Short mmCIF file of C-alpha atoms in Angstrom, two decimals:
data_model
loop_
_atom_site.label_atom_id
_atom_site.label_comp_id
_atom_site.label_asym_id
_atom_site.label_seq_id
_atom_site.Cartn_x
_atom_site.Cartn_y
_atom_site.Cartn_z
CA UNK A 1 -59.65 44.68 47.24
CA UNK A 2 -57.65 41.83 49.17
CA UNK A 3 -56.11 42.61 52.56
CA UNK A 4 -52.48 41.25 52.94
CA UNK A 5 -51.78 39.09 55.78
CA UNK A 6 -48.74 40.25 58.06
CA UNK A 7 -46.47 37.28 56.76
CA UNK A 8 -46.94 38.42 52.95
CA UNK A 9 -46.53 42.22 53.65
CA UNK A 10 -43.25 41.12 55.66
CA UNK A 11 -42.00 39.27 52.74
CA UNK A 12 -42.74 42.01 50.32
CA UNK A 13 -41.11 44.36 52.66
CA UNK A 14 -37.73 42.39 52.98
CA UNK A 15 -37.62 41.71 49.17
CA UNK A 16 -37.93 45.56 48.73
CA UNK A 17 -35.15 46.50 50.89
CA UNK A 18 -32.81 43.60 49.60
CA UNK A 19 -33.30 44.82 46.01
CA UNK A 20 -32.82 48.22 47.16
CA UNK A 21 -29.35 47.39 48.81
CA UNK A 22 -28.58 45.48 45.59
CA UNK A 23 -29.38 48.51 43.32
CA UNK A 24 -27.33 50.68 45.61
CA UNK A 25 -24.26 48.70 45.81
CA UNK A 26 -24.13 48.82 41.99
CA UNK A 27 -24.70 52.55 42.13
CA UNK A 28 -21.86 53.08 44.93
CA UNK A 29 -20.17 50.29 45.32
CA UNK A 30 -17.66 49.98 48.59
CA UNK A 31 -14.73 49.12 46.36
CA UNK A 32 -14.74 50.40 42.97
CA UNK A 33 -14.19 47.60 40.33
CA UNK A 34 -15.19 47.26 36.60
CA UNK A 35 -18.85 45.65 35.90
CA UNK A 36 -18.15 41.62 35.59
CA UNK A 37 -21.21 39.97 34.03
CA UNK A 38 -19.72 36.77 35.15
CA UNK A 39 -19.09 37.50 38.75
CA UNK A 40 -22.74 39.17 39.06
CA UNK A 41 -24.23 35.94 37.56
CA UNK A 42 -22.13 33.77 39.68
CA UNK A 43 -23.33 35.63 42.82
CA UNK A 44 -27.11 35.48 41.66
CA UNK A 45 -26.72 31.70 41.15
CA UNK A 46 -25.26 31.67 44.64
CA UNK A 47 -28.55 33.43 45.62
CA UNK A 48 -30.47 31.03 43.92
CA UNK A 49 -29.11 28.26 45.23
CA UNK A 50 -29.20 29.20 48.85
CA UNK A 51 -32.78 30.04 48.54
CA UNK A 52 -33.34 26.80 47.36
CA UNK A 53 -31.49 24.79 49.86
CA UNK A 54 -32.87 27.04 52.59
CA UNK A 55 -36.59 25.83 51.42
CA UNK A 56 -35.52 22.41 50.70
CA UNK A 57 -33.36 21.75 53.82
CA UNK A 58 -33.32 24.36 56.40
CA UNK A 59 -36.89 25.15 56.71
CA UNK A 60 -37.95 21.44 56.96
CA UNK A 61 -35.15 20.98 59.52
CA UNK A 62 -36.34 23.95 61.58
CA UNK A 63 -39.73 22.67 61.47
CA UNK A 64 -38.39 19.21 62.71
CA UNK A 65 -36.56 20.53 65.35
CA UNK A 66 -39.55 22.76 66.64
CA UNK A 67 -41.89 19.75 66.49
CA UNK A 68 -39.64 17.78 68.52
CA UNK A 69 -38.20 20.15 71.02
CA UNK A 70 -36.71 18.84 74.02
CA UNK A 71 -38.24 21.29 76.29
CA UNK A 72 -34.98 23.28 76.92
CA UNK A 73 -36.07 26.83 76.05
CA UNK A 74 -37.53 28.99 78.92
CA UNK A 75 -40.97 30.04 78.36
CA UNK A 76 -40.05 33.62 77.78
CA UNK A 77 -37.81 32.44 74.82
CA UNK A 78 -40.96 32.31 72.62
CA UNK A 79 -42.53 34.64 70.25
CA UNK A 80 -40.77 38.30 69.59
CA UNK A 81 -38.18 37.73 72.71
CA UNK A 82 -37.32 34.48 71.47
CA UNK A 83 -36.83 35.32 67.73
CA UNK A 84 -34.54 38.19 68.66
CA UNK A 85 -32.50 36.05 70.90
CA UNK A 86 -32.25 33.56 68.22
CA UNK A 87 -30.95 36.16 65.75
CA UNK A 88 -28.53 37.40 67.94
CA UNK A 89 -26.85 34.17 68.76
CA UNK A 90 -26.97 32.94 65.03
CA UNK A 91 -25.24 36.34 64.17
CA UNK A 92 -22.71 35.51 66.72
CA UNK A 93 -22.14 32.12 65.70
CA UNK A 94 -21.86 33.21 62.12
CA UNK A 95 -19.40 35.99 63.04
CA UNK A 96 -16.92 33.49 65.00
CA UNK A 97 -17.32 30.89 62.30
CA UNK A 98 -16.35 33.53 59.59
CA UNK A 99 -13.54 34.85 61.86
CA UNK A 100 -12.38 31.08 62.24
CA UNK A 101 -12.61 30.37 58.38
CA UNK A 102 -9.73 33.71 58.07
CA UNK A 103 -7.45 32.17 60.99
CA UNK A 104 -7.42 28.49 59.90
CA UNK A 105 -5.86 27.80 56.72
CA UNK A 106 -7.84 24.49 56.26
CA UNK A 107 -11.28 26.34 56.96
CA UNK A 108 -10.58 29.07 54.54
CA UNK A 109 -11.50 26.60 51.79
CA UNK A 110 -14.97 26.81 53.01
CA UNK A 111 -14.96 30.62 53.11
#
């Protein structure tokens, strides 16, 4: 029997969690609405597009940035602490961007 490495195991766990969240949202939605196959299809197409763009653009740009870093990050900002700090920063940035999309009419079209 083959032993799974940590990365493969993590991918599996993330997949199962996302699938469980999807199923639970279908079972008990936050907002009651009739089943809409077109909406579900549209949302799944967004998912596929985002995954494809992440693999084609985000991951290579991230690898390029890491390979050509400017040495601005302090030493402690690597490994798990750096990942946690990065996730918190990106989450805060996405929140601010989302709020701006609601407040500035021009940005609403990008929401």
